[in-house]
Amino acid sequence: MPSYIVMGAQWGDEGKGKIVDVLAEKMDIVVRYQGGANAGHTVIHGDTKYVTHLIPSGVISGRSVNIIGNGCVVSPTTLLEEMDILRRQGVSFSPENFIVSPAAHMVLPVHQYLDKVLNEKIGTTVRGIGPAYTDKVQRTGIRWERACDGSFEEAYREHLDFVEKVYAIIEKKEMRTLRDGIPELVRTVESLKPFVRDARPVLAEAVKNDSNMLFEGAQGTFLDIDHGTYPFVTSSNTSIGGAYTGSGIFLDFKKRIGIVKSYTTRVGEGPFPTELFDETGETLRRHGNEYGATTGRPRRCGWLDLALLKQSCIINGFNYIVFSKISCLSGLKTLQVAVDYHPDGTPVYRELPGWEEDVLGCTDYLALPENCRRYIEFAEDFLGVPFGLISTGPDRDHVIERQPVF
Ligand code: IMO
Ligand code: MG
């Protein structure tokens, strides 16, 4: 059984965690290739709810090797905290089942501080993501390889001197706090050293053996630094290209899975053509419990934007779509879907009839109300990609399989 990639097709929070969880269980290798703790995947397994931000979801089932690829940015403190929480939930980590690439960059407290003072207008998650990638591209970053050769402390001290020279915005008091934090940070980095090693031979071997591999995308296509709604984006390639640059391996993904929420949401600032500011937007937020998993912020809500999704399909070459949260649309009289844009950028809508019936947990496609099926099929025809899985609720078995996932 070969390789899978799961990507968000919109602006994140499409419900990637659930499908990743279903897939991860059967995988030999699970890879995160971009982003950092700005992601938030919620996985419900039995009675336990696991929230991962950095660590690939494969750790939960315990049968796969989990890799944080070179394309990620990883805070030592956040990583250790996340490992500790998962350990308390019974997850175990060893250098065999968990690998951090030495070429991944560190997110350090100074990045988190700079994110707060420099990026307000983007509405970031304040996890230090942008400033860490800035350092990477500027070639002043600190990579995880520093954990291995004992040179981390020196590198970070030098880095703080550099930052102090460059950024007048950082107060003296803050610089002191950052420097005072060094000894503890050094201990944290030291404790993570066993997990840092070159993941590429592991990946190459897995490809050779035709192992089951899952590449777990974070964020969504329109948060991509190149293809998204710049500058209101994250600082990595969230679309398919990021899987290659962020891991160092070529694979011909058997399934390129796009997760599409059956309406649209966005957190933070930036364009959102189908955004609803009325009662209907409120209803969607309430039905979908649209509050950020990472920051708790209320998400902006709006109609499904098929014109935008068409672009997402082109960028990522999706050949399988998971259509999520369909149960949140019940009770709306009519539904609008954007199929194009007017010259002024406002959406051209197509109106479709809604349905009253509760479809939560439905597992049989034909048991869905006719208008619900019409909605699904309209979107499917428009995008020209099979909607293989329809998610009808938060639980693992709240799902309609129209086309086998495996
Ligand atoms: P998951 O993996 C939704 C958004 C932020 C902000 C912009 C830049 O849960 O889908 P950043 O902290 O990355 O520099 O913020 O990107 N953003 C997300 N929105 N889901 C996410 O991840 C996100 N990660 C970042 O809200 O607008
Ligand atoms: Mg999120």
Tab-separated table of C-alpha atoms and ligand atoms in Angstrom:
chain	number	residue	atom	x	y	z
A	1	MET	CA	0.000	0.000	0.000
A	2	PRO	CA	1.667	3.207	-1.140
A	3	SER	CA	1.693	6.860	-0.215
A	4	TYR	CA	-0.877	9.442	0.728
A	5	ILE	CA	-0.812	13.171	1.202
A	6	VAL	CA	-3.489	15.131	3.029
A	7	MET	CA	-3.762	18.869	2.492
A	8	GLY	CA	-6.194	21.581	3.493
A	9	ALA	CA	-7.861	23.000	0.383
A	10	GLN	CA	-9.027	26.302	1.896
A	11	TRP	CA	-7.641	28.463	4.729
A	12	GLY	CA	-6.973	25.721	7.277
A	13	ASP	CA	-9.239	24.061	9.846
A	14	GLU	CA	-10.916	21.916	7.197
A	15	GLY	CA	-10.923	18.869	9.460
A	16	LYS	CA	-7.631	17.292	8.397
A	17	GLY	CA	-7.067	15.665	11.794
A	18	LYS	CA	-9.906	13.201	11.426
A	19	ILE	CA	-8.873	11.724	8.074
A	20	VAL	CA	-5.222	11.804	9.073
A	21	ASP	CA	-6.184	9.750	12.109
A	22	VAL	CA	-8.005	7.148	10.025
A	23	LEU	CA	-5.034	6.858	7.670
A	24	ALA	CA	-2.254	7.124	10.278
A	25	GLU	CA	-3.327	3.893	11.932
A	26	LYS	CA	-2.281	1.871	8.898
A	27	MET	CA	0.899	3.771	8.099
A	28	ASP	CA	4.549	2.780	8.460
A	29	ILE	CA	5.697	6.385	8.179
A	30	VAL	CA	3.962	9.685	8.941
A	31	VAL	CA	5.651	12.929	7.934
A	32	ARG	CA	5.080	16.581	8.787
A	33	TYR	CA	6.849	18.652	6.142
A	34	GLN	CA	5.965	22.303	6.762
A	35	GLY	CA	4.740	24.728	9.380
A	36	GLY	CA	5.092	24.378	13.099
A	37	ALA	CA	2.937	24.684	16.183
A	38	ASN	CA	0.600	27.059	14.335
A	39	ALA	CA	-1.214	23.892	13.255
A	40	GLY	CA	-3.720	22.179	15.481
A	41	HIS	CA	-4.945	18.668	14.749
A	42	THR	CA	-7.545	17.168	17.017
A	43	VAL	CA	-7.699	13.406	16.996
A	44	ILE	CA	-10.351	11.506	18.915
A	45	HIS	CA	-9.396	7.931	19.643
A	46	GLY	CA	-11.731	5.871	21.779
A	47	ASP	CA	-12.610	8.115	24.699
A	48	THR	CA	-9.439	10.159	24.517
A	49	LYS	CA	-8.965	13.445	22.734
A	50	TYR	CA	-5.419	14.144	21.548
A	51	VAL	CA	-4.357	17.538	20.275
A	52	THR	CA	-1.157	17.698	18.281
A	53	HIS	CA	0.454	20.854	16.997
A	54	LEU	CA	3.902	19.691	15.934
A	55	ILE	CA	4.106	15.959	16.282
A	56	PRO	CA	2.850	13.786	13.417
A	57	SER	CA	-0.423	12.031	14.220
A	58	GLY	CA	1.100	8.583	13.752
A	59	VAL	CA	2.495	8.645	17.299
A	60	ILE	CA	-0.986	8.054	18.650
A	61	SER	CA	-1.535	4.631	17.124
A	62	GLY	CA	2.091	3.787	17.970
A	63	ARG	CA	2.870	1.644	14.934
A	64	SER	CA	4.551	4.193	12.654
A	65	VAL	CA	7.812	6.094	12.420
A	66	ASN	CA	7.010	9.779	12.758
A	67	ILE	CA	9.139	12.370	11.058
A	68	ILE	CA	9.332	16.128	11.464
A	69	GLY	CA	10.889	17.085	8.159
A	70	ASN	CA	13.417	19.754	7.264
A	71	GLY	CA	10.643	22.067	6.052
A	72	CYS	CA	9.187	22.487	9.543
A	73	VAL	CA	10.007	25.058	12.192
A	74	VAL	CA	10.056	23.613	15.674
A	75	SER	CA	10.180	25.242	19.082
A	76	PRO	CA	12.153	23.067	21.541
A	77	THR	CA	9.983	24.184	24.442
A	78	THR	CA	6.707	23.547	22.623
A	79	LEU	CA	7.947	20.197	21.348
A	80	LEU	CA	8.937	19.010	24.812
A	81	GLU	CA	5.622	20.198	26.283
A	82	GLU	CA	3.654	18.434	23.584
A	83	MET	CA	5.619	15.225	24.089
A	84	ASP	CA	4.997	15.414	27.850
A	85	ILE	CA	1.249	15.866	27.404
A	86	LEU	CA	1.087	12.947	24.975
A	87	ARG	CA	3.259	10.801	27.260
A	88	ARG	CA	0.780	11.388	30.061
A	89	GLN	CA	-1.913	10.140	27.678
A	90	GLY	CA	0.046	6.939	27.153
A	91	VAL	CA	1.972	7.761	23.971
A	92	SER	CA	5.592	6.646	23.930
A	93	PHE	CA	8.530	8.208	22.123
A	94	SER	CA	11.813	6.634	21.156
A	95	PRO	CA	14.546	7.585	18.676
A	96	GLU	CA	13.139	4.766	16.523
A	97	ASN	CA	9.575	6.045	16.304
A	98	PHE	CA	10.205	9.781	16.344
A	99	ILE	CA	12.707	11.756	14.262
A	100	VAL	CA	13.375	15.483	13.977
A	101	SER	CA	15.364	16.475	10.920
A	102	PRO	CA	18.647	18.232	11.756
A	103	ALA	CA	17.850	20.649	8.922
A	104	ALA	CA	14.543	21.756	10.475
A	105	HIS	CA	14.813	25.222	11.957
A	106	MET	CA	14.265	26.096	15.588
A	107	VAL	CA	11.580	28.493	16.701
A	108	LEU	CA	13.103	30.314	19.661
A	109	PRO	CA	11.593	32.670	22.248
A	110	VAL	CA	12.946	35.632	20.307
A	111	HIS	CA	10.867	34.551	17.293
A	112	GLN	CA	7.748	34.339	19.395
A	113	TYR	CA	8.436	37.818	20.735
A	114	LEU	CA	9.028	39.262	17.250
A	115	ASP	CA	5.873	37.601	15.931
A	116	LYS	CA	3.918	39.463	18.599
A	117	VAL	CA	5.407	42.893	17.925
A	118	LEU	CA	5.783	42.738	14.124
A	119	ASN	CA	2.892	40.742	12.727
A	120	GLU	CA	-0.221	42.156	14.310
A	121	LYS	CA	-1.836	43.144	11.029
A	122	ILE	CA	-1.700	39.543	9.747
A	123	GLY	CA	-3.387	38.158	12.840
A	124	THR	CA	-0.909	35.308	13.235
A	125	THR	CA	-1.079	32.521	15.797
A	126	VAL	CA	1.878	34.245	17.582
A	127	ARG	CA	3.847	30.991	17.572
A	128	GLY	CA	6.939	32.636	16.072
A	129	ILE	CA	6.434	30.984	12.694
A	130	GLY	CA	7.057	33.992	10.415
A	131	PRO	CA	10.191	35.235	12.204
A	132	ALA	CA	11.664	31.699	12.294
A	133	TYR	CA	11.172	31.262	8.537
A	134	THR	CA	12.525	34.795	8.038
A	135	ASP	CA	15.737	33.710	9.728
A	136	LYS	CA	15.819	30.546	7.637
A	137	VAL	CA	15.546	32.431	4.359
A	138	GLN	CA	17.842	35.188	5.573
A	139	ARG	CA	20.367	32.457	6.425
A	140	THR	CA	20.622	33.537	10.047
A	141	GLY	CA	18.499	30.732	11.477
A	142	ILE	CA	19.448	28.004	13.934
A	143	ARG	CA	18.851	24.465	12.762
A	144	TRP	CA	18.250	21.402	14.900
A	145	GLU	CA	21.692	20.052	13.990
A	146	ARG	CA	22.942	22.456	16.698
A	147	ALA	CA	21.376	20.157	19.273
A	148	CYS	CA	23.736	17.389	18.206
A	149	ASP	CA	27.128	19.057	18.189
A	150	GLY	CA	26.746	21.023	21.423
A	151	SER	CA	26.942	24.384	19.675
A	152	PHE	CA	23.363	25.511	20.374
A	153	GLU	CA	24.098	27.823	23.286
A	154	GLU	CA	26.827	29.696	21.466
A	155	ALA	CA	24.706	29.987	18.337
A	156	TYR	CA	21.730	31.347	20.237
A	157	ARG	CA	23.839	33.877	22.179
A	158	GLU	CA	25.299	35.124	18.903
A	159	HIS	CA	21.859	35.207	17.393
A	160	LEU	CA	20.505	37.367	20.204
A	161	ASP	CA	23.419	39.798	19.735
A	162	PHE	CA	22.561	39.956	16.044
A	163	VAL	CA	18.867	40.497	16.716
A	164	GLU	CA	19.605	43.233	19.230
A	165	LYS	CA	21.589	45.111	16.589
A	166	VAL	CA	18.976	44.713	13.873
A	167	TYR	CA	15.704	45.298	15.733
A	168	ALA	CA	15.439	48.596	17.604
A	169	ILE	CA	11.885	47.504	18.491
A	170	ILE	CA	13.099	45.024	21.111
A	171	GLU	CA	13.273	46.646	24.522
A	172	LYS	CA	16.375	46.221	26.683
A	173	LYS	CA	14.261	44.559	29.353
A	174	GLU	CA	13.027	41.986	26.849
A	175	MET	CA	16.574	41.220	25.714
A	176	ARG	CA	17.475	40.522	29.336
A	177	THR	CA	14.544	38.176	29.722
A	178	LEU	CA	15.527	36.356	26.537
A	179	ARG	CA	19.131	35.980	27.705
A	180	ASP	CA	18.018	34.851	31.178
A	181	GLY	CA	16.046	32.074	29.509
A	182	ILE	CA	19.078	30.573	27.776
A	183	PRO	CA	20.165	28.002	30.407
A	184	GLU	CA	16.742	26.388	30.573
A	185	LEU	CA	16.459	26.380	26.800
A	186	VAL	CA	19.846	24.695	26.536
A	187	ARG	CA	18.613	21.940	28.874
A	188	THR	CA	15.469	21.491	26.801
A	189	VAL	CA	17.406	21.261	23.533
A	190	GLU	CA	19.824	18.819	25.148
A	191	SER	CA	16.961	16.558	26.247
A	192	LEU	CA	15.646	16.387	22.676
A	193	LYS	CA	18.985	15.516	21.114
A	194	PRO	CA	18.260	11.743	20.894
A	195	PHE	CA	15.469	12.405	18.414
A	196	VAL	CA	17.505	14.501	15.978
A	197	ARG	CA	18.815	12.547	13.000
A	198	ASP	CA	18.762	12.574	9.226
A	199	ALA	CA	15.376	11.295	8.170
A	200	ARG	CA	16.130	11.053	4.481
A	201	PRO	CA	17.640	7.540	4.520
A	202	VAL	CA	14.555	6.344	6.420
A	203	LEU	CA	12.325	7.899	3.782
A	204	ALA	CA	14.392	6.534	0.906
A	205	GLU	CA	14.236	3.040	2.371
A	206	ALA	CA	10.486	3.320	2.838
A	207	VAL	CA	9.996	4.369	-0.769
A	208	LYS	CA	12.141	1.451	-1.930
A	209	ASN	CA	10.051	-0.974	0.127
A	210	ASP	CA	6.768	0.535	-1.026
A	211	SER	CA	5.862	1.199	2.606
A	212	ASN	CA	2.671	2.939	3.623
A	213	MET	CA	3.476	6.589	3.942
A	214	LEU	CA	1.378	9.545	4.948
A	215	PHE	CA	2.372	13.140	4.463
A	216	GLU	CA	0.376	15.254	6.853
A	217	GLY	CA	-0.192	18.813	5.681
A	218	ALA	CA	-0.841	21.660	8.050
A	219	GLN	CA	-2.807	24.856	7.384
A	220	GLY	CA	-4.497	25.248	4.012
A	221	THR	CA	-3.698	25.996	0.386
A	222	PHE	CA	-4.619	29.688	0.524
A	223	LEU	CA	-2.303	30.213	3.470
A	224	ASP	CA	0.589	29.122	1.212
A	225	ILE	CA	3.386	31.716	1.094
A	226	ASP	CA	3.449	31.518	-2.733
A	227	HIS	CA	-0.080	30.560	-3.742
A	228	GLY	CA	-2.134	32.056	-0.927
A	229	THR	CA	-3.708	35.424	-0.268
A	230	TYR	CA	-0.379	37.158	0.324
A	231	PRO	CA	0.528	38.841	2.665
A	232	PHE	CA	-2.254	37.264	4.740
A	233	VAL	CA	-0.657	33.838	4.664
A	234	THR	CA	1.609	31.670	6.746
A	235	SER	CA	5.320	31.496	5.954
A	236	SER	CA	5.594	28.017	4.436
A	237	ASN	CA	4.437	26.138	1.344
A	238	THR	CA	1.257	24.493	2.537
A	239	SER	CA	0.462	23.126	-0.917
A	240	ILE	CA	1.930	19.998	-2.504
A	241	GLY	CA	5.322	21.485	-3.385
A	242	GLY	CA	6.055	21.834	0.322
A	243	ALA	CA	5.926	18.049	0.710
A	244	TYR	CA	8.917	17.671	-1.588
A	245	THR	CA	11.095	20.546	-0.401
A	246	GLY	CA	10.115	19.870	3.193
A	247	SER	CA	11.127	16.195	3.248
A	248	GLY	CA	13.815	15.607	0.638
A	249	ILE	CA	12.147	12.694	-1.105
A	250	PHE	CA	10.185	12.282	-4.318
A	251	LEU	CA	7.082	10.140	-4.169
A	252	ASP	CA	4.320	9.586	-6.607
A	253	PHE	CA	1.449	9.988	-4.152
A	254	LYS	CA	-1.258	7.460	-4.902
A	255	LYS	CA	-3.850	9.622	-3.242
A	256	ARG	CA	-3.551	13.383	-3.099
A	257	ILE	CA	-6.321	14.114	-0.681
A	258	GLY	CA	-7.822	17.563	-0.420
A	259	ILE	CA	-9.891	18.334	2.641
A	260	VAL	CA	-12.748	20.670	1.778
A	261	LYS	CA	-15.065	22.021	4.442
A	262	SER	CA	-18.627	22.243	3.094
A	263	TYR	CA	-18.589	25.974	3.810
A	264	THR	CA	-15.628	28.317	4.280
A	265	THR	CA	-13.819	29.597	7.360
A	266	ARG	CA	-10.766	31.694	7.956
A	267	VAL	CA	-8.943	32.886	11.098
A	268	GLY	CA	-6.900	36.044	11.136
A	269	GLU	CA	-6.984	38.858	8.624
A	270	GLY	CA	-7.100	38.791	4.822
A	271	PRO	CA	-9.474	38.550	1.873
A	272	PHE	CA	-12.492	36.254	2.114
A	273	PRO	CA	-14.915	36.899	-0.762
A	274	THR	CA	-17.784	34.710	0.465
A	275	GLU	CA	-17.623	35.835	4.107
A	276	LEU	CA	-20.975	36.263	5.858
A	277	PHE	CA	-21.462	39.045	8.367
A	278	ASP	CA	-25.102	38.242	9.140
A	279	GLU	CA	-27.194	35.763	11.066
A	280	THR	CA	-26.235	32.940	8.660
A	281	GLY	CA	-22.541	33.450	9.423
A	282	GLU	CA	-23.364	33.217	13.138
A	283	THR	CA	-25.359	30.042	12.529
A	284	LEU	CA	-22.435	28.418	10.731
A	285	ARG	CA	-20.071	29.398	13.549
A	286	ARG	CA	-22.452	27.917	16.112
A	287	HIS	CA	-23.239	24.717	14.179
A	288	GLY	CA	-19.581	24.148	13.308
A	289	ASN	CA	-18.168	25.277	16.665
A	290	GLU	CA	-15.835	27.479	14.676
A	291	TYR	CA	-13.315	28.601	17.260
A	292	GLY	CA	-9.568	28.142	16.732
A	293	ALA	CA	-7.938	24.975	18.157
A	294	THR	CA	-4.636	26.808	18.593
A	295	THR	CA	-5.715	30.286	19.686
A	296	GLY	CA	-9.420	29.988	20.585
A	297	ARG	CA	-10.307	32.886	18.266
A	298	PRO	CA	-13.777	32.840	16.638
A	299	ARG	CA	-13.365	31.878	12.991
A	300	ARG	CA	-14.802	33.999	10.197
A	301	CYS	CA	-17.483	31.990	8.342
A	302	GLY	CA	-18.935	32.122	4.837
A	303	TRP	CA	-20.350	30.202	1.878
A	304	LEU	CA	-18.531	27.484	-0.004
A	305	ASP	CA	-16.256	29.088	-2.614
A	306	LEU	CA	-15.956	26.692	-5.538
A	307	ALA	CA	-14.177	29.227	-7.733
A	308	LEU	CA	-11.385	29.338	-5.169
A	309	LEU	CA	-11.398	25.563	-4.715
A	310	LYS	CA	-10.952	25.053	-8.430
A	311	GLN	CA	-7.614	26.845	-8.067
A	312	SER	CA	-6.743	24.651	-5.109
A	313	CYS	CA	-7.328	21.529	-7.229
A	314	ILE	CA	-5.018	22.884	-9.928
A	315	ILE	CA	-2.247	23.728	-7.465
A	316	ASN	CA	-2.333	20.403	-5.616
A	317	GLY	CA	-3.582	17.928	-8.213
A	318	PHE	CA	-6.119	16.469	-5.790
A	319	ASN	CA	-7.492	13.135	-6.929
A	320	TYR	CA	-9.661	12.481	-3.873
A	321	ILE	CA	-11.671	14.942	-1.835
A	322	VAL	CA	-12.951	14.629	1.705
A	323	PHE	CA	-15.985	16.863	2.139
A	324	SER	CA	-16.286	17.721	5.796
A	325	LYS	CA	-18.820	19.109	8.265
A	326	ILE	CA	-21.830	18.658	6.011
A	327	SER	CA	-24.040	18.245	9.092
A	328	CYS	CA	-23.440	21.909	9.982
A	329	LEU	CA	-25.509	23.063	7.001
A	330	SER	CA	-28.795	21.466	8.099
A	331	GLY	CA	-31.593	23.947	8.701
A	332	LEU	CA	-30.497	26.609	6.222
A	333	LYS	CA	-33.342	27.361	3.771
A	334	THR	CA	-31.099	28.027	0.808
A	335	LEU	CA	-27.366	27.751	0.240
A	336	GLN	CA	-25.145	29.893	-1.937
A	337	VAL	CA	-21.977	28.632	-3.577
A	338	ALA	CA	-19.510	30.896	-5.364
A	339	VAL	CA	-18.827	29.734	-8.917
A	340	ASP	CA	-16.969	32.787	-10.257
A	341	TYR	CA	-16.111	36.385	-9.412
A	342	HIS	CA	-17.471	39.647	-10.781
A	343	PRO	CA	-14.885	42.118	-12.112
A	344	ASP	CA	-15.017	43.935	-8.748
A	345	GLY	CA	-14.012	40.727	-6.963
A	346	THR	CA	-17.398	39.959	-5.409
A	347	PRO	CA	-18.597	36.374	-5.890
A	348	VAL	CA	-21.017	35.159	-8.517
A	349	TYR	CA	-23.324	32.863	-6.564
A	350	ARG	CA	-25.364	29.877	-7.529
A	351	GLU	CA	-28.285	29.248	-5.196
A	352	LEU	CA	-29.097	25.702	-4.120
A	353	PRO	CA	-31.975	24.508	-1.936
A	354	GLY	CA	-31.152	23.586	1.654
A	355	TRP	CA	-32.427	20.736	3.848
A	356	GLU	CA	-33.981	20.572	7.304
A	357	GLU	CA	-33.045	17.032	8.320
A	358	ASP	CA	-30.269	16.375	10.802
A	359	VAL	CA	-27.589	14.297	9.065
A	360	LEU	CA	-25.180	14.043	12.001
A	361	GLY	CA	-23.433	10.678	12.005
A	362	CYS	CA	-25.069	9.469	8.787
A	363	THR	CA	-23.098	6.641	7.169
A	364	ASP	CA	-25.253	5.884	4.130
A	365	TYR	CA	-25.088	8.211	1.145
A	366	LEU	CA	-28.569	7.400	-0.057
A	367	ALA	CA	-29.981	8.145	3.385
A	368	LEU	CA	-28.962	11.796	3.004
A	369	PRO	CA	-31.741	14.215	2.070
A	370	GLU	CA	-31.988	14.722	-1.675
A	371	ASN	CA	-30.978	18.406	-1.466
A	372	CYS	CA	-27.931	17.485	0.547
A	373	ARG	CA	-26.863	15.031	-2.141
A	374	ARG	CA	-27.556	17.686	-4.792
A	375	TYR	CA	-25.261	20.083	-2.935
A	376	ILE	CA	-22.488	17.507	-2.723
A	377	GLU	CA	-22.844	16.478	-6.348
A	378	PHE	CA	-22.954	20.068	-7.582
A	379	ALA	CA	-19.615	20.755	-5.881
A	380	GLU	CA	-18.151	17.456	-7.055
A	381	ASP	CA	-19.129	18.081	-10.692
A	382	PHE	CA	-17.864	21.636	-10.551
A	383	LEU	CA	-14.429	20.592	-9.266
A	384	GLY	CA	-14.200	17.427	-11.336
A	385	VAL	CA	-12.601	15.468	-8.483
A	386	PRO	CA	-14.379	12.567	-6.749
A	387	PHE	CA	-15.736	13.325	-3.295
A	388	GLY	CA	-14.628	10.003	-1.846
A	389	LEU	CA	-15.470	10.624	1.773
A	390	ILE	CA	-18.224	12.731	3.282
A	391	SER	CA	-17.706	13.540	6.939
A	392	THR	CA	-20.977	13.813	8.819
A	393	GLY	CA	-19.770	14.480	12.350
A	394	PRO	CA	-16.795	14.666	14.679
A	395	ASP	CA	-16.459	10.958	15.511
A	396	ARG	CA	-14.357	8.551	13.509
A	397	ASP	CA	-17.349	6.572	12.294
A	398	HIS	CA	-19.384	9.629	11.335
A	399	VAL	CA	-18.433	9.158	7.746
A	400	ILE	CA	-19.832	8.105	4.374
A	401	GLU	CA	-17.336	6.264	2.211
A	402	ARG	CA	-18.281	6.722	-1.432
A	403	GLN	CA	-14.925	5.596	-2.725
A	404	PRO	CA	-12.430	3.484	-0.731
A	405	VAL	CA	-9.766	5.516	1.063
A	406	PHE	CA	-7.210	2.721	0.827
B	1	IMO	P1	-4.443	24.129	10.864
B	1	IMO	O1	-3.324	23.157	10.650
B	1	IMO	C1	-6.101	28.102	10.340
B	1	IMO	C2	-3.329	31.495	9.914
B	1	IMO	C3	-3.308	32.501	11.050
B	1	IMO	C4	-2.929	33.771	10.298
B	1	IMO	C5	-1.962	33.258	9.232
B	1	IMO	C6	-0.492	33.424	9.606
B	1	IMO	O2	-5.131	24.025	12.182
B	1	IMO	O3	-5.386	24.136	9.720
B	1	IMO	P2	1.082	32.131	11.300
B	1	IMO	O4	0.997	31.977	12.794
B	1	IMO	O5	1.073	30.847	10.574
B	1	IMO	O6	2.214	33.031	10.884
B	1	IMO	O7	-0.262	32.930	10.914
B	1	IMO	O8	-2.256	31.885	9.061
B	1	IMO	N1	-3.110	30.094	10.326
B	1	IMO	C7	-4.074	29.157	10.394
B	1	IMO	N2	-5.405	29.247	10.190
B	1	IMO	N3	-5.572	26.903	10.634
B	1	IMO	C8	-4.248	26.784	10.801
B	1	IMO	O9	-3.667	25.574	10.964
B	1	IMO	C9	-3.436	27.946	10.737
B	1	IMO	N4	-2.118	28.196	10.879
B	1	IMO	C10	-1.939	29.503	10.614
B	1	IMO	O10	-4.566	32.608	11.657
B	1	IMO	O11	-4.055	34.289	9.618
B	2	MG	MG	-6.298	25.328	13.091
